[in-house]
Coordinates of N, CA, C and O in Angstrom, one line a residue:
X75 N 101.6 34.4 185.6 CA 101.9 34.6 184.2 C 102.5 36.0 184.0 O 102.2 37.0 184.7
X76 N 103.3 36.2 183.0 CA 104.1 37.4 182.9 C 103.2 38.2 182.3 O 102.3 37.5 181.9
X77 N 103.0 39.3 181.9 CA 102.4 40.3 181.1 C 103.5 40.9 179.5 O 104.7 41.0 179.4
X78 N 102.5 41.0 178.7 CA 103.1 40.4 177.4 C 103.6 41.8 177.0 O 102.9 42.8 177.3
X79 N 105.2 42.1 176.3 CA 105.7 43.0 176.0 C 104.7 43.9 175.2 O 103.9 43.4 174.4
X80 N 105.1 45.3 175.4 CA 104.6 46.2 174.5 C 105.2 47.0 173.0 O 105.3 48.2 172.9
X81 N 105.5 46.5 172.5 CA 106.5 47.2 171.1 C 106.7 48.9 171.5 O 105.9 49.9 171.5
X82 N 107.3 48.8 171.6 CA 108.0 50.9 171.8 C 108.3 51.0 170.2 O 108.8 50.1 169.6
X83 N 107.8 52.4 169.7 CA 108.2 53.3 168.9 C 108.3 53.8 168.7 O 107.2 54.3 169.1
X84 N 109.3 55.2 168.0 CA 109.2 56.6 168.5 C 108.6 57.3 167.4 O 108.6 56.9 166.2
X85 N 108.2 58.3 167.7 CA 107.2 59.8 166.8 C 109.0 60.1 166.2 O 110.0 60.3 166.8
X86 N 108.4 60.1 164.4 CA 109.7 60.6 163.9 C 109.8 61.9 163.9 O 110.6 62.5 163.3
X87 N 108.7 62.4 164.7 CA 108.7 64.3 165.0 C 108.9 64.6 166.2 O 109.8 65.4 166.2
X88 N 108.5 64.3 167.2 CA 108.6 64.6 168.6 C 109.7 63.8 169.2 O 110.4 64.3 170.0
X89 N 109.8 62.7 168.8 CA 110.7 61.5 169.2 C 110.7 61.4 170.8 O 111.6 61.7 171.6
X90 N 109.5 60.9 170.8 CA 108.6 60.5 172.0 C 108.3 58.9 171.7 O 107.8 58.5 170.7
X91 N 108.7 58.1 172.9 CA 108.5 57.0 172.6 C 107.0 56.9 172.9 O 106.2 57.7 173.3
X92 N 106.9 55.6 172.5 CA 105.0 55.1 172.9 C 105.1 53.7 172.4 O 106.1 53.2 172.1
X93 N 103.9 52.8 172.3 CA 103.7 52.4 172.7 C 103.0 51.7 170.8 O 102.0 52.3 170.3
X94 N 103.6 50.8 170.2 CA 103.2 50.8 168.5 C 101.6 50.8 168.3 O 101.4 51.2 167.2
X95 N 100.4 50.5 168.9 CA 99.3 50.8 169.1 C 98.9 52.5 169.2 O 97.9 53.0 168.7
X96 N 99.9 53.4 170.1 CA 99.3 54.8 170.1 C 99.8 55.6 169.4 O 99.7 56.8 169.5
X97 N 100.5 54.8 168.0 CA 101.1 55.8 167.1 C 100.4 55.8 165.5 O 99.5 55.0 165.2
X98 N 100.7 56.3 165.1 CA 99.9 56.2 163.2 C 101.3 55.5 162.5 O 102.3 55.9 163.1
X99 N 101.4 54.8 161.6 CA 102.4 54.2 160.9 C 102.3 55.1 159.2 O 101.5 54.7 158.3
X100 N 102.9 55.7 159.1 CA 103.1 55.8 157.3 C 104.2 54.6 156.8 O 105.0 54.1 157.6
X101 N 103.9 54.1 155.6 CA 104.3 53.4 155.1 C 104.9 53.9 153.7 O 104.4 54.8 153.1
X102 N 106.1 52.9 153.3 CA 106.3 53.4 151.9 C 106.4 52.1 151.7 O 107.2 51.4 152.3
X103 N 105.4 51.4 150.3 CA 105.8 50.1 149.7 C 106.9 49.8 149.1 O 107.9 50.3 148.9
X104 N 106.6 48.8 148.8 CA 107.8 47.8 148.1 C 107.7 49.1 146.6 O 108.6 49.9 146.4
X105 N 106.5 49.0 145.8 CA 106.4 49.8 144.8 C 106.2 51.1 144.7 O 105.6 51.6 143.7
X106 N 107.0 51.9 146.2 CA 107.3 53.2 146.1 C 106.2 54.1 146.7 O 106.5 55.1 147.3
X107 N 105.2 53.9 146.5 CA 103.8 54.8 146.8 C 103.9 54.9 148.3 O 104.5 54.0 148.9
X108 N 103.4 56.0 149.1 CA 103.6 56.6 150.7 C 101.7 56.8 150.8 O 100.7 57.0 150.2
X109 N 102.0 56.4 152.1 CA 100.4 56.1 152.3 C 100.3 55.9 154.2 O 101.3 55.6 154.8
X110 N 98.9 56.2 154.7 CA 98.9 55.6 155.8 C 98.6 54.0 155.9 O 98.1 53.2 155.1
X111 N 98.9 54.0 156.7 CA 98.4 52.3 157.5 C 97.9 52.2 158.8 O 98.7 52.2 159.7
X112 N 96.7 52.2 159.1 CA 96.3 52.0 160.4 C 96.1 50.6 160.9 O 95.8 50.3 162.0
X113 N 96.3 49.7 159.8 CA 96.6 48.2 160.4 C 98.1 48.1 161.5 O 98.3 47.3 162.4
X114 N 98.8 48.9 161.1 CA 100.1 48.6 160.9 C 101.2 47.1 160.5 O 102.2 46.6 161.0
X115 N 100.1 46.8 159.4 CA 100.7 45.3 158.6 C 100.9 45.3 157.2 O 101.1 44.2 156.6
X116 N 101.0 46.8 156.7 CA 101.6 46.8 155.5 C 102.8 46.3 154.9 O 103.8 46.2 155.7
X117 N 102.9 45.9 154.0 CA 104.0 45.6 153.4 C 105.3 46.9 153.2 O 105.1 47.6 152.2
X118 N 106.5 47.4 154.1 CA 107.1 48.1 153.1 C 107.9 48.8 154.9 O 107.6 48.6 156.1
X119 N 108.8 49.6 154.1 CA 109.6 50.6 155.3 C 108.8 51.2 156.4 O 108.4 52.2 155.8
X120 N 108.3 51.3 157.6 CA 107.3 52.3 158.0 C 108.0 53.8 158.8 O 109.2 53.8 159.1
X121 N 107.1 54.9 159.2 CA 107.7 56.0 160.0 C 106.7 56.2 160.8 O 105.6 56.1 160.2
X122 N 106.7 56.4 162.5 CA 105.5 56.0 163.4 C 105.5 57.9 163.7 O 106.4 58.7 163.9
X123 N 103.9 58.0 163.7 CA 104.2 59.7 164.2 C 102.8 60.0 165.0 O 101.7 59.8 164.4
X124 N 102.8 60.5 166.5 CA 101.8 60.7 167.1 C 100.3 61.3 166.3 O 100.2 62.2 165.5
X125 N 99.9 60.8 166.8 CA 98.5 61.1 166.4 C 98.0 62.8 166.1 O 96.9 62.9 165.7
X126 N 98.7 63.9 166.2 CA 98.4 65.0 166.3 C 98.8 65.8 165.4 O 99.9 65.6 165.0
X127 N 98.2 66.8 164.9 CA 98.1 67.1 163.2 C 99.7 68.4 163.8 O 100.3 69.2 163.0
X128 N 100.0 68.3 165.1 CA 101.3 69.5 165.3 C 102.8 68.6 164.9 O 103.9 69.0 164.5
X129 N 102.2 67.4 165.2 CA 103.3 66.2 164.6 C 103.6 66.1 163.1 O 104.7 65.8 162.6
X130 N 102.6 66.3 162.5 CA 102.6 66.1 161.5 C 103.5 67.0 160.5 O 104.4 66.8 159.7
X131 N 102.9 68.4 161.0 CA 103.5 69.6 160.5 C 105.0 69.7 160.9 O 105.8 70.2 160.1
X132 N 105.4 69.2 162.3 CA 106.6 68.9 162.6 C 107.5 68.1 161.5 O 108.7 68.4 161.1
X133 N 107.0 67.3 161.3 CA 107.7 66.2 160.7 C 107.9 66.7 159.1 O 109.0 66.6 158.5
X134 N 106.2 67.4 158.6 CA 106.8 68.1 157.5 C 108.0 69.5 157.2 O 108.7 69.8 156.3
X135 N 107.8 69.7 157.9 CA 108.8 70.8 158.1 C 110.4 70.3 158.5 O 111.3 71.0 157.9
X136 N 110.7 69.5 159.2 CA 112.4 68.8 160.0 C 112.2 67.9 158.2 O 113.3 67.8 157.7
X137 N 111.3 67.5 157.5 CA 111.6 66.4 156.4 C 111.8 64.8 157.4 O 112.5 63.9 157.1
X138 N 111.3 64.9 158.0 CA 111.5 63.5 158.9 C 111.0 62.2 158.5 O 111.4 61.2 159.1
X139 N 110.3 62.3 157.5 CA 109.3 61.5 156.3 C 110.6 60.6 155.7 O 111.0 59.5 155.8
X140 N 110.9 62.0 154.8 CA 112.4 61.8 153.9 C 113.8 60.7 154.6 O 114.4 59.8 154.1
X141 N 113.8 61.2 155.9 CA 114.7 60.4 156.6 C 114.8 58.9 157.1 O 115.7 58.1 157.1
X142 N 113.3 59.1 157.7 CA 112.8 57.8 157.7 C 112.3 56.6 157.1 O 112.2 55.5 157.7
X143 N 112.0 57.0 155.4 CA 111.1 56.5 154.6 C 112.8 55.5 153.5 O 112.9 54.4 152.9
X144 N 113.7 56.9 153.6 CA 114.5 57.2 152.9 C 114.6 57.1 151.3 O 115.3 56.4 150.5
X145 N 113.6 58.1 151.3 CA 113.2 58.0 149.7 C 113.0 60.1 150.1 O 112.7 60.8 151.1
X146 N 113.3 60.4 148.3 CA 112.7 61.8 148.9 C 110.7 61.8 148.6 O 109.9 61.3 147.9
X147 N 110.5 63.0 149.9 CA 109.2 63.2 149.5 C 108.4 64.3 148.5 O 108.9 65.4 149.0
X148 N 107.9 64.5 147.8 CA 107.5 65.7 147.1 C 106.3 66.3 147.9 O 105.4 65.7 148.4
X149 N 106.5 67.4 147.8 CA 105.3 68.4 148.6 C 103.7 67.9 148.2 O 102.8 68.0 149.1
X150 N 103.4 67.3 147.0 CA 102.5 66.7 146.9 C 101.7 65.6 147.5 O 100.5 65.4 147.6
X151 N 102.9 65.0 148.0 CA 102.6 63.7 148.4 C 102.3 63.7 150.0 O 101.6 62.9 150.7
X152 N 103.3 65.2 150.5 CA 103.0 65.5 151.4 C 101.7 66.0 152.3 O 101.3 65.8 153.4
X153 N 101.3 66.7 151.1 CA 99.5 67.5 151.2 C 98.7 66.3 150.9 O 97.5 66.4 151.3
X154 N 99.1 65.5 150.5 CA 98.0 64.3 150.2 C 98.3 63.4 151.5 O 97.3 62.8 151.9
X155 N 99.2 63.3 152.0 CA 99.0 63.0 153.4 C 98.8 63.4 154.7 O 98.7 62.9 155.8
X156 N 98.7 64.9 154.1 CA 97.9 65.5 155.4 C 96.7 66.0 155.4 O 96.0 66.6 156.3
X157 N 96.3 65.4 153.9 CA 94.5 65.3 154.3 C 94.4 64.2 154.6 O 93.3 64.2 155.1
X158 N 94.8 63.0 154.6 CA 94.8 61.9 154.7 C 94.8 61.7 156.5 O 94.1 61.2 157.2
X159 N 95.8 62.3 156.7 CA 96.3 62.3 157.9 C 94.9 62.8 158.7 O 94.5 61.9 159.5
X160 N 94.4 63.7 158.7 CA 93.3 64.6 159.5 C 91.7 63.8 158.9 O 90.6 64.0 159.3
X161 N 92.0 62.9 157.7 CA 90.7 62.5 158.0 C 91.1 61.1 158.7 O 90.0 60.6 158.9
X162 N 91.7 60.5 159.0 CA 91.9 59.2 160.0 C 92.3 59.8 161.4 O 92.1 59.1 162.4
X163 N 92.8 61.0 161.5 CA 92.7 60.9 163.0 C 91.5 60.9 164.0 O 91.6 61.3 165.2
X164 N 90.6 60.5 163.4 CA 89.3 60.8 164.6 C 89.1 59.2 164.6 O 88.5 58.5 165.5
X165 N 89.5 58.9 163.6 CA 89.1 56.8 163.8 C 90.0 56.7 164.6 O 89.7 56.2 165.7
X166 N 91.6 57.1 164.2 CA 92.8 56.7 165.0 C 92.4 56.6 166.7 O 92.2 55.6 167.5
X167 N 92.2 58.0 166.9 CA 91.8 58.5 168.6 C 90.4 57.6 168.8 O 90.8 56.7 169.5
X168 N 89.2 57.5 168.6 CA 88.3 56.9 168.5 C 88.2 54.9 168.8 O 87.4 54.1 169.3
X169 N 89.8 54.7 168.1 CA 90.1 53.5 168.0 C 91.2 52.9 169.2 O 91.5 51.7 169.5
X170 N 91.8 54.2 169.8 CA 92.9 54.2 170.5 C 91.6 54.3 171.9 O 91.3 53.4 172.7
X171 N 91.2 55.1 171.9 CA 90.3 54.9 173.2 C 89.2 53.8 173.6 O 88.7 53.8 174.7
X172 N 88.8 52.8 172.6 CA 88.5 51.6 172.9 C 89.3 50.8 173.2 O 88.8 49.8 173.6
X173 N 90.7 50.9 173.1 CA 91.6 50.1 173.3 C 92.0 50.0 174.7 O 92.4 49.1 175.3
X174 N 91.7 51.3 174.9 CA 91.9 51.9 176.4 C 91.3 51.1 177.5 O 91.8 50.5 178.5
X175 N 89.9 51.3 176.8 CA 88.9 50.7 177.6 C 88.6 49.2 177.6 O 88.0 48.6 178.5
X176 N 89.1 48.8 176.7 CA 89.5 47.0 176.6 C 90.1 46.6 177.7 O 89.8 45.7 178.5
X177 N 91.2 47.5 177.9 CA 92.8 47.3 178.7 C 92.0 47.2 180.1 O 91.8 46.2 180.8
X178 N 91.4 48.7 180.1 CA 91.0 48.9 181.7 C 89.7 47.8 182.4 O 89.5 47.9 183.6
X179 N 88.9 47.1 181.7 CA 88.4 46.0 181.4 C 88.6 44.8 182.1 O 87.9 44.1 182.8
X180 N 90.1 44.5 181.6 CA 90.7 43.1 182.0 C 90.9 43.4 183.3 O 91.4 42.5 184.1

């Protein structure tokens, strides 16, 4: 049996590929609002960015949000996603490393 593909996507800060499971997805809906998604089954445009709060800042800083989202972002929206951001990364990582151990498992 073949072993089943992995979706690649890249950090719109680092632009580091990986693997759509080791990345965080922001999303912008159909009705405009910017938000995370840790399902990654939101409805709407998404931008994939490593897990680490230097990404983040990366990304705010280059505007890589903006680019990717292609909507502009307001600084607001920005700070509201980087608390957002830092309180899911311990589920994120927490959630990424059971996954790990699922893998190493089989």
């Amino acid at each position: 049996m073949r072993p089943r593909k992995i979706p690649q996507r890249k950090c719109v800060a680092c632009q580091q590929m990986m693997g759509k499971k080791e990345l965080i997805r922001v999303v912008r809906s159909p009705q405009g609002d910017i938000q995370i998604d840790l399902s990654g089954k939101k409805p709407g445009r998404g931008a994939y960015l490593c897990g680490k709060v230097s990404c983040f800042k990366l990304a705010k800083k280059s505007k890589a949000f903006e680019r990717a989202l292609k909507v502009p972002v307001s600084p607001d929206i920005y700070d509201r996603l980087e608390a957002d951001f830092v309180k899911v990364e311990d589920e994120f990582q927490a959630s990424k490393e059971l996954a790990d151990d699922d893998e190493a498992g089989e």
